[in-house]
Amino acid sequence: MKSRTEIQENTFLKGIIDGIPICIGYITVAFAFGIFAVSSGLTPFETVLISMTNVTSAGQLAAVPIMISGGTFFELAASQFVINLRYALMSVSLSQKLDSSVTLLDRFIIAFVNTDEVFAVASSKKAVGKTYMFGLILTPFLGWSAGTVIGALAGSILPPLVISAFGIAIYGMFIAIVVPPARENKNILFCVIIAVILSCLFRWLPFLSGVQTGFVIIICSVIASVIAALLFPIKEKEAEHEL
Amino acid sequence: MNFNIFLPYLLVAALVTYLIRAVPLVLIKKKIENRFILSFLYYMPYAVLSVMTIPAVFFATNHIVTATAGVAVALILAFFKRDLLTVALGASFAVFVAELIV
């Protein structure tokens, strides 16, 4: 018989608790996004709406310049599709973990906050139920929203020096995600180098520099990933590893 | 930004992002076996983040010099596998100090 004092696995409360570390991390990333979006020219209200409806750091960061520069809806949709394509893979994988308590409607709700980190926690379990998943997505969602509110408001009042310093925060997080695996795995490093070279060509070469940012992200990342996938196809084991 | 211009953009971004997550979770029950697709999806996040970071990060602060200081600190901290928060705040702090000097 299980002890009463221990938190039961696969419950709403356990989900909430497992979501707390994700929530804390999200508050900081969302804070940086809030500052970035407001300093780009969005209102705090618009900034918070983006976070509460998209719930994806890289996608949102790419979306803001496209919106501000008056890019086409196709550019926006296509860039979001490519940047967020990894979630499709995570959703495929997560679908195998959901137990019989999860209904079709629940799947539509869980999908909304199936982020990298939520996926990582859920996939560390054998199987997850409806109430656990609801808890696990609730705390990160609140952290993401709250962090954006604080960042958007701070972005409106903080001095330019501080805004400038925080302007690099979200890129710092991207660097923190990419560098450690690139250091361990030469194939990832190869892919990163190709991507960076292409990205710089699109910034500085005449003609190429006229391509809109959303398309640059798509073209460069697809080419780099295809080359890496063709030259260094992954082994079964690596497929299990996620960001 | 004008809210009436903003709103359609918001809906497009939110809808695309949501469908990417929801469609596979609702429809696909089988595991992807194709090695090329698995490899492509494995490398994609690193490529996306790299493209988004370089060279844009060098223009994310008031001066390219202070941004470079921030990138240098971020690379060093990330190389020694510090967590996301430490790297982000370390880079921000480096930019802050550099801007006071420049």
CSV table of C-alpha atoms in Angstrom, one decimal:
chain,number,residue,atom,x,y,z
A,1,MET,CA,0.0,0.0,0.0
A,2,LYS,CA,1.3,3.5,-0.9
A,3,SER,CA,2.0,6.0,1.8
A,4,ARG,CA,-0.5,8.8,2.0
A,5,THR,CA,2.1,11.5,2.4
A,6,GLU,CA,3.8,10.7,-0.9
A,7,ILE,CA,2.5,12.5,-4.0
A,8,GLN,CA,0.7,10.0,-6.2
A,9,GLU,CA,2.1,9.5,-9.7
A,10,ASN,CA,-0.1,10.5,-12.6
A,11,THR,CA,-2.3,13.0,-10.7
A,12,PHE,CA,-3.0,16.7,-11.3
A,13,LEU,CA,-0.9,17.7,-8.3
A,14,LYS,CA,2.1,15.7,-9.4
A,15,GLY,CA,1.7,17.3,-12.9
A,16,ILE,CA,1.7,20.8,-11.3
A,17,ILE,CA,4.8,20.0,-9.2
A,18,ASP,CA,6.7,18.5,-12.2
A,19,GLY,CA,5.8,21.7,-14.1
A,20,ILE,CA,7.3,24.1,-11.6
A,21,PRO,CA,11.0,23.9,-12.8
A,22,ILE,CA,9.7,24.5,-16.4
A,23,CYS,CA,7.6,27.4,-15.2
A,24,ILE,CA,10.6,29.1,-13.5
A,25,GLY,CA,12.7,28.7,-16.7
A,26,TYR,CA,9.8,30.1,-18.8
A,27,ILE,CA,9.3,33.2,-16.7
A,28,THR,CA,12.9,34.3,-17.6
A,29,VAL,CA,12.7,33.4,-21.3
A,30,ALA,CA,9.2,35.0,-21.6
A,31,PHE,CA,10.6,38.1,-19.7
A,32,ALA,CA,13.3,38.5,-22.4
A,33,PHE,CA,10.7,38.0,-25.2
A,34,GLY,CA,8.4,40.6,-23.6
A,35,ILE,CA,11.2,43.2,-23.6
A,36,PHE,CA,12.2,42.2,-27.2
A,37,ALA,CA,8.7,42.5,-28.5
A,38,VAL,CA,7.9,45.8,-26.9
A,39,SER,CA,11.2,47.4,-27.9
A,40,SER,CA,10.4,46.1,-31.5
A,41,GLY,CA,7.2,48.2,-31.5
A,42,LEU,CA,4.4,45.9,-30.2
A,43,THR,CA,2.2,47.1,-27.4
A,44,PRO,CA,2.4,45.1,-24.1
A,45,PHE,CA,-1.2,43.8,-24.7
A,46,GLU,CA,-0.2,42.5,-28.2
A,47,THR,CA,3.0,41.0,-26.8
A,48,VAL,CA,1.1,39.0,-24.1
A,49,LEU,CA,-1.5,37.9,-26.6
A,50,ILE,CA,1.2,36.4,-28.7
A,51,SER,CA,2.6,34.4,-25.8
A,52,MET,CA,-0.8,33.2,-24.6
A,53,THR,CA,-1.8,31.9,-28.1
A,54,ASN,CA,1.5,30.6,-29.5
A,55,VAL,CA,3.5,29.3,-26.5
A,56,THR,CA,6.8,28.8,-28.4
A,57,SER,CA,9.9,30.9,-27.9
A,58,ALA,CA,11.8,30.6,-31.2
A,59,GLY,CA,8.6,30.9,-33.3
A,60,GLN,CA,7.5,34.0,-31.4
A,61,LEU,CA,10.9,35.6,-31.7
A,62,ALA,CA,10.8,35.1,-35.5
A,63,ALA,CA,7.2,36.2,-35.8
A,64,VAL,CA,7.7,39.7,-34.3
A,65,PRO,CA,10.1,41.2,-37.0
A,66,ILE,CA,7.8,39.7,-39.7
A,67,MET,CA,4.8,41.4,-38.2
A,68,ILE,CA,6.6,44.7,-37.6
A,69,SER,CA,8.1,44.8,-41.1
A,70,GLY,CA,4.7,44.1,-42.7
A,71,GLY,CA,5.7,40.7,-44.1
A,72,THR,CA,3.2,38.5,-46.0
A,73,PHE,CA,1.0,36.0,-44.2
A,74,PHE,CA,2.6,33.3,-46.3
A,75,GLU,CA,6.1,34.3,-45.0
A,76,LEU,CA,4.8,34.3,-41.4
A,77,ALA,CA,2.9,30.9,-41.8
A,78,ALA,CA,5.8,29.2,-43.6
A,79,SER,CA,8.4,30.4,-41.1
A,80,GLN,CA,6.3,29.3,-38.2
A,81,PHE,CA,5.8,25.9,-39.9
A,82,VAL,CA,9.5,25.3,-40.3
A,83,ILE,CA,10.6,26.7,-36.9
A,84,ASN,CA,7.9,24.7,-35.1
A,85,LEU,CA,8.1,21.6,-37.2
A,86,ARG,CA,9.9,19.8,-34.4
A,87,TYR,CA,6.7,19.9,-32.3
A,88,ALA,CA,5.1,17.6,-34.9
A,89,LEU,CA,7.7,14.9,-34.1
A,90,MET,CA,7.2,15.5,-30.3
A,91,SER,CA,3.4,15.2,-30.7
A,92,VAL,CA,3.8,11.9,-32.6
A,93,SER,CA,6.0,10.6,-29.8
A,94,LEU,CA,3.8,12.0,-27.0
A,95,SER,CA,0.7,10.4,-28.6
A,96,GLN,CA,2.2,7.0,-27.7
A,97,LYS,CA,2.5,7.9,-24.0
A,98,LEU,CA,-1.0,9.0,-23.4
A,99,ASP,CA,-3.1,6.5,-21.5
A,100,SER,CA,-6.8,5.6,-22.0
A,101,SER,CA,-8.0,8.4,-19.7
A,102,VAL,CA,-7.1,10.9,-22.4
A,103,THR,CA,-10.0,11.6,-24.7
A,104,LEU,CA,-9.9,13.1,-28.2
A,105,LEU,CA,-10.9,16.5,-26.7
A,106,ASP,CA,-8.1,16.3,-24.1
A,107,ARG,CA,-5.6,15.7,-26.9
A,108,PHE,CA,-6.7,19.0,-28.5
A,109,ILE,CA,-6.0,20.8,-25.2
A,110,ILE,CA,-2.7,19.1,-24.4
A,111,ALA,CA,-1.4,19.8,-27.9
A,112,PHE,CA,-1.7,23.6,-27.2
A,113,VAL,CA,1.1,23.5,-24.7
A,114,ASN,CA,3.2,20.6,-26.0
A,115,THR,CA,6.5,22.5,-25.7
A,116,ASP,CA,10.0,21.1,-25.8
A,117,GLU,CA,10.2,21.0,-22.0
A,118,VAL,CA,6.7,19.6,-21.4
A,119,PHE,CA,7.5,17.0,-23.9
A,120,ALA,CA,10.8,16.2,-22.3
A,121,VAL,CA,9.1,15.6,-18.9
A,122,ALA,CA,6.2,13.6,-20.3
A,123,SER,CA,8.4,11.4,-22.3
A,124,SER,CA,10.5,10.5,-19.2
A,125,LYS,CA,7.3,8.7,-17.9
A,126,LYS,CA,6.1,5.3,-18.9
A,127,ALA,CA,2.5,6.6,-19.5
A,128,VAL,CA,0.7,9.8,-18.6
A,129,GLY,CA,-3.0,10.4,-17.9
A,130,LYS,CA,-5.3,13.2,-18.5
A,131,THR,CA,-5.1,14.9,-15.1
A,132,TYR,CA,-1.3,14.6,-14.9
A,133,MET,CA,-0.9,16.2,-18.3
A,134,PHE,CA,-3.3,19.1,-17.4
A,135,GLY,CA,-1.2,19.8,-14.3
A,136,LEU,CA,2.0,19.5,-16.3
A,137,ILE,CA,0.9,22.1,-18.9
A,138,LEU,CA,-0.8,24.5,-16.5
A,139,THR,CA,2.2,25.7,-14.5
A,140,PRO,CA,4.5,26.3,-17.6
A,141,PHE,CA,1.7,28.1,-19.4
A,142,LEU,CA,1.1,30.4,-16.4
A,143,GLY,CA,4.9,31.0,-16.2
A,144,TRP,CA,5.1,31.8,-19.9
A,145,SER,CA,2.2,34.2,-19.7
A,146,ALA,CA,3.3,35.9,-16.5
A,147,GLY,CA,6.9,36.3,-17.6
A,148,THR,CA,5.7,38.0,-20.8
A,149,VAL,CA,3.5,40.4,-18.9
A,150,ILE,CA,6.4,41.4,-16.6
A,151,GLY,CA,8.9,41.7,-19.5
A,152,ALA,CA,6.5,43.7,-21.7
A,153,LEU,CA,5.8,46.1,-18.8
A,154,ALA,CA,9.5,46.3,-17.9
A,155,GLY,CA,10.3,46.9,-21.5
A,156,SER,CA,8.1,50.0,-21.4
A,157,ILE,CA,9.8,51.6,-18.4
A,158,LEU,CA,13.4,50.3,-18.1
A,159,PRO,CA,16.3,52.5,-19.3
A,160,PRO,CA,17.7,51.9,-22.8
A,161,LEU,CA,20.9,50.5,-21.3
A,162,VAL,CA,19.1,47.7,-19.5
A,163,ILE,CA,16.9,47.0,-22.5
A,164,SER,CA,20.0,46.7,-24.6
A,165,ALA,CA,21.5,44.3,-22.2
A,166,PHE,CA,18.4,42.1,-22.1
A,167,GLY,CA,18.2,42.2,-25.9
A,168,ILE,CA,20.8,39.5,-25.9
A,169,ALA,CA,19.2,37.3,-23.3
A,170,ILE,CA,17.0,35.2,-25.6
A,171,TYR,CA,19.9,34.6,-28.0
A,172,GLY,CA,22.0,33.6,-24.9
A,173,MET,CA,19.4,30.9,-24.3
A,174,PHE,CA,19.6,29.7,-27.9
A,175,ILE,CA,23.4,29.5,-27.6
A,176,ALA,CA,23.0,27.6,-24.3
A,177,ILE,CA,20.8,25.0,-26.2
A,178,VAL,CA,23.0,24.6,-29.3
A,179,VAL,CA,26.6,24.7,-27.9
A,180,PRO,CA,26.7,21.8,-25.5
A,181,PRO,CA,25.4,19.1,-28.0
A,182,ALA,CA,27.5,20.7,-30.8
A,183,ARG,CA,30.5,20.3,-28.6
A,184,GLU,CA,29.8,16.6,-28.0
A,185,ASN,CA,28.5,15.6,-31.5
A,186,LYS,CA,30.5,16.6,-34.6
A,187,ASN,CA,27.5,16.0,-36.9
A,188,ILE,CA,25.4,18.6,-35.0
A,189,LEU,CA,28.4,21.0,-35.1
A,190,PHE,CA,28.7,20.4,-38.9
A,191,CYS,CA,25.0,21.3,-39.3
A,192,VAL,CA,25.3,24.4,-37.1
A,193,ILE,CA,28.4,25.6,-39.1
A,194,ILE,CA,26.5,25.2,-42.5
A,195,ALA,CA,23.5,27.0,-41.1
A,196,VAL,CA,25.6,29.9,-39.8
A,197,ILE,CA,27.5,30.3,-43.0
A,198,LEU,CA,24.3,30.3,-45.1
A,199,SER,CA,22.7,32.7,-42.6
A,200,CYS,CA,25.6,35.2,-43.0
A,201,LEU,CA,25.5,34.9,-46.8
A,202,PHE,CA,21.9,35.9,-46.7
A,203,ARG,CA,22.7,38.9,-44.5
A,204,TRP,CA,25.6,40.3,-46.5
A,205,LEU,CA,25.6,39.1,-50.1
A,206,PRO,CA,23.9,41.4,-52.6
A,207,PHE,CA,20.6,40.0,-53.9
A,208,LEU,CA,20.4,37.4,-51.1
A,209,SER,CA,20.2,40.1,-48.5
A,210,GLY,CA,16.9,41.2,-50.0
A,211,VAL,CA,15.2,38.0,-48.9
A,212,GLN,CA,12.8,38.5,-46.0
A,213,THR,CA,13.9,37.2,-42.5
A,214,GLY,CA,11.2,34.5,-42.3
A,215,PHE,CA,12.3,32.9,-45.6
A,216,VAL,CA,16.0,33.2,-44.7
A,217,ILE,CA,15.3,31.1,-41.6
A,218,ILE,CA,13.4,28.5,-43.6
A,219,ILE,CA,15.9,28.3,-46.5
A,220,CYS,CA,19.0,28.1,-44.4
A,221,SER,CA,17.7,25.7,-41.8
A,222,VAL,CA,16.2,23.3,-44.3
A,223,ILE,CA,19.3,23.2,-46.5
A,224,ALA,CA,21.6,22.7,-43.4
A,225,SER,CA,19.3,20.0,-42.0
A,226,VAL,CA,18.9,18.2,-45.3
A,227,ILE,CA,22.7,18.2,-45.9
A,228,ALA,CA,23.4,16.9,-42.4
A,229,ALA,CA,20.6,14.3,-42.6
A,230,LEU,CA,22.0,13.0,-46.0
A,231,LEU,CA,25.7,12.9,-44.9
A,232,PHE,CA,25.2,11.8,-41.3
A,233,PRO,CA,21.9,10.0,-40.9
A,234,ILE,CA,21.2,9.4,-37.2
A,235,LYS,CA,21.2,6.0,-35.5
A,236,GLU,CA,18.0,4.6,-33.8
A,237,LYS,CA,19.3,5.6,-30.4
A,238,GLU,CA,19.8,9.3,-31.3
A,239,ALA,CA,16.2,9.6,-32.5
A,240,GLU,CA,15.1,9.2,-28.8
A,241,HIS,CA,17.1,12.3,-27.8
A,242,GLU,CA,15.2,15.5,-27.9
A,243,LEU,CA,16.1,19.1,-27.1
B,1,MET,CA,1.7,48.3,-33.7
B,2,ASN,CA,-1.9,49.0,-34.9
B,3,PHE,CA,-4.1,46.3,-33.4
B,4,ASN,CA,-6.2,45.8,-36.5
B,5,ILE,CA,-3.1,45.0,-38.6
B,6,PHE,CA,-1.6,42.9,-35.7
B,7,LEU,CA,-4.6,40.7,-35.2
B,8,PRO,CA,-4.5,38.7,-38.5
B,9,TYR,CA,-0.8,38.1,-38.0
B,10,LEU,CA,-1.5,36.8,-34.5
B,11,LEU,CA,-4.2,34.4,-35.8
B,12,VAL,CA,-1.9,33.1,-38.6
B,13,ALA,CA,1.0,32.4,-36.3
B,14,ALA,CA,-1.1,30.9,-33.5
B,15,LEU,CA,-3.1,28.7,-35.9
B,16,VAL,CA,0.0,27.3,-37.8
B,17,THR,CA,1.8,26.6,-34.5
B,18,TYR,CA,-1.3,24.9,-33.0
B,19,LEU,CA,-2.0,22.7,-36.0
B,20,ILE,CA,1.6,21.5,-36.1
B,21,ARG,CA,1.2,20.3,-32.5
B,22,ALA,CA,-2.4,19.1,-32.6
B,23,VAL,CA,-2.7,17.3,-35.9
B,24,PRO,CA,0.0,14.6,-35.2
B,25,LEU,CA,-1.2,14.3,-31.5
B,26,VAL,CA,-4.8,13.6,-32.7
B,27,LEU,CA,-4.2,11.7,-35.9
B,28,ILE,CA,-0.9,9.8,-35.9
B,29,LYS,CA,-0.6,6.8,-33.7
B,30,LYS,CA,2.3,5.0,-35.5
B,31,LYS,CA,5.9,5.9,-35.0
B,32,ILE,CA,7.9,7.5,-37.8
B,33,GLU,CA,10.4,5.0,-39.2
B,34,ASN,CA,11.9,6.8,-42.2
B,35,ARG,CA,15.5,7.4,-41.3
B,36,PHE,CA,15.9,10.5,-43.5
B,37,ILE,CA,12.9,12.2,-41.9
B,38,LEU,CA,14.0,11.3,-38.4
B,39,SER,CA,17.5,12.6,-39.2
B,40,PHE,CA,16.1,15.8,-40.7
B,41,LEU,CA,13.9,16.5,-37.7
B,42,TYR,CA,16.8,15.7,-35.4
B,43,TYR,CA,19.1,18.3,-36.9
B,44,MET,CA,16.4,20.9,-37.7
B,45,PRO,CA,16.1,22.6,-34.2
B,46,TYR,CA,19.9,23.2,-34.0
B,47,ALA,CA,19.9,24.7,-37.5
B,48,VAL,CA,16.9,26.9,-36.8
B,49,LEU,CA,18.3,28.3,-33.6
B,50,SER,CA,21.8,28.8,-35.2
B,51,VAL,CA,20.3,30.7,-38.2
B,52,MET,CA,18.1,32.8,-35.8
B,53,THR,CA,21.1,33.7,-33.6
B,54,ILE,CA,23.9,34.4,-36.1
B,55,PRO,CA,24.3,37.1,-37.3
B,56,ALA,CA,21.2,38.7,-35.7
B,57,VAL,CA,22.6,38.5,-32.2
B,58,PHE,CA,25.3,41.0,-33.1
B,59,PHE,CA,22.7,43.6,-33.8
B,60,ALA,CA,20.5,42.9,-30.7
B,61,THR,CA,22.1,45.5,-28.5
B,62,ASN,CA,23.0,49.2,-28.9
B,63,HIS,CA,26.5,48.5,-30.3
B,64,ILE,CA,28.0,45.6,-32.2
B,65,VAL,CA,31.0,45.7,-29.8
B,66,THR,CA,28.9,45.2,-26.7
B,67,ALA,CA,26.9,42.4,-28.5
B,68,THR,CA,30.2,40.7,-29.3
B,69,ALA,CA,31.2,40.8,-25.6
B,70,GLY,CA,27.8,39.2,-24.8
B,71,VAL,CA,28.2,36.5,-27.4
B,72,ALA,CA,31.7,35.7,-26.2
B,73,VAL,CA,30.5,35.3,-22.6
B,74,ALA,CA,27.5,33.2,-23.8
B,75,LEU,CA,29.8,30.9,-25.8
B,76,ILE,CA,32.2,30.3,-22.9
B,77,LEU,CA,29.4,29.6,-20.4
B,78,ALA,CA,27.6,27.4,-22.9
B,79,PHE,CA,30.8,25.5,-23.7
B,80,PHE,CA,31.1,24.7,-20.0
B,81,LYS,CA,27.5,23.5,-20.0
B,82,ARG,CA,26.0,26.1,-17.7
B,83,ASP,CA,22.2,26.1,-17.7
B,84,LEU,CA,20.0,28.4,-19.9
B,85,LEU,CA,19.4,31.0,-17.2
B,86,THR,CA,23.1,31.4,-16.3
B,87,VAL,CA,24.1,31.8,-20.0
B,88,ALA,CA,21.4,34.3,-20.7
B,89,LEU,CA,22.0,36.4,-17.7
B,90,GLY,CA,25.8,36.1,-18.1
B,91,ALA,CA,25.5,37.4,-21.6
B,92,SER,CA,23.2,40.3,-20.5
B,93,PHE,CA,25.5,41.2,-17.7
B,94,ALA,CA,28.5,41.3,-20.1
B,95,VAL,CA,26.6,43.6,-22.5
B,96,PHE,CA,25.6,45.8,-19.6
B,97,VAL,CA,29.2,46.2,-18.4
B,98,ALA,CA,30.5,46.7,-22.0
B,99,GLU,CA,27.9,49.4,-22.6
B,100,LEU,CA,29.1,51.3,-19.5
B,101,ILE,CA,32.7,51.2,-20.9
B,102,VAL,CA,32.0,51.9,-24.6
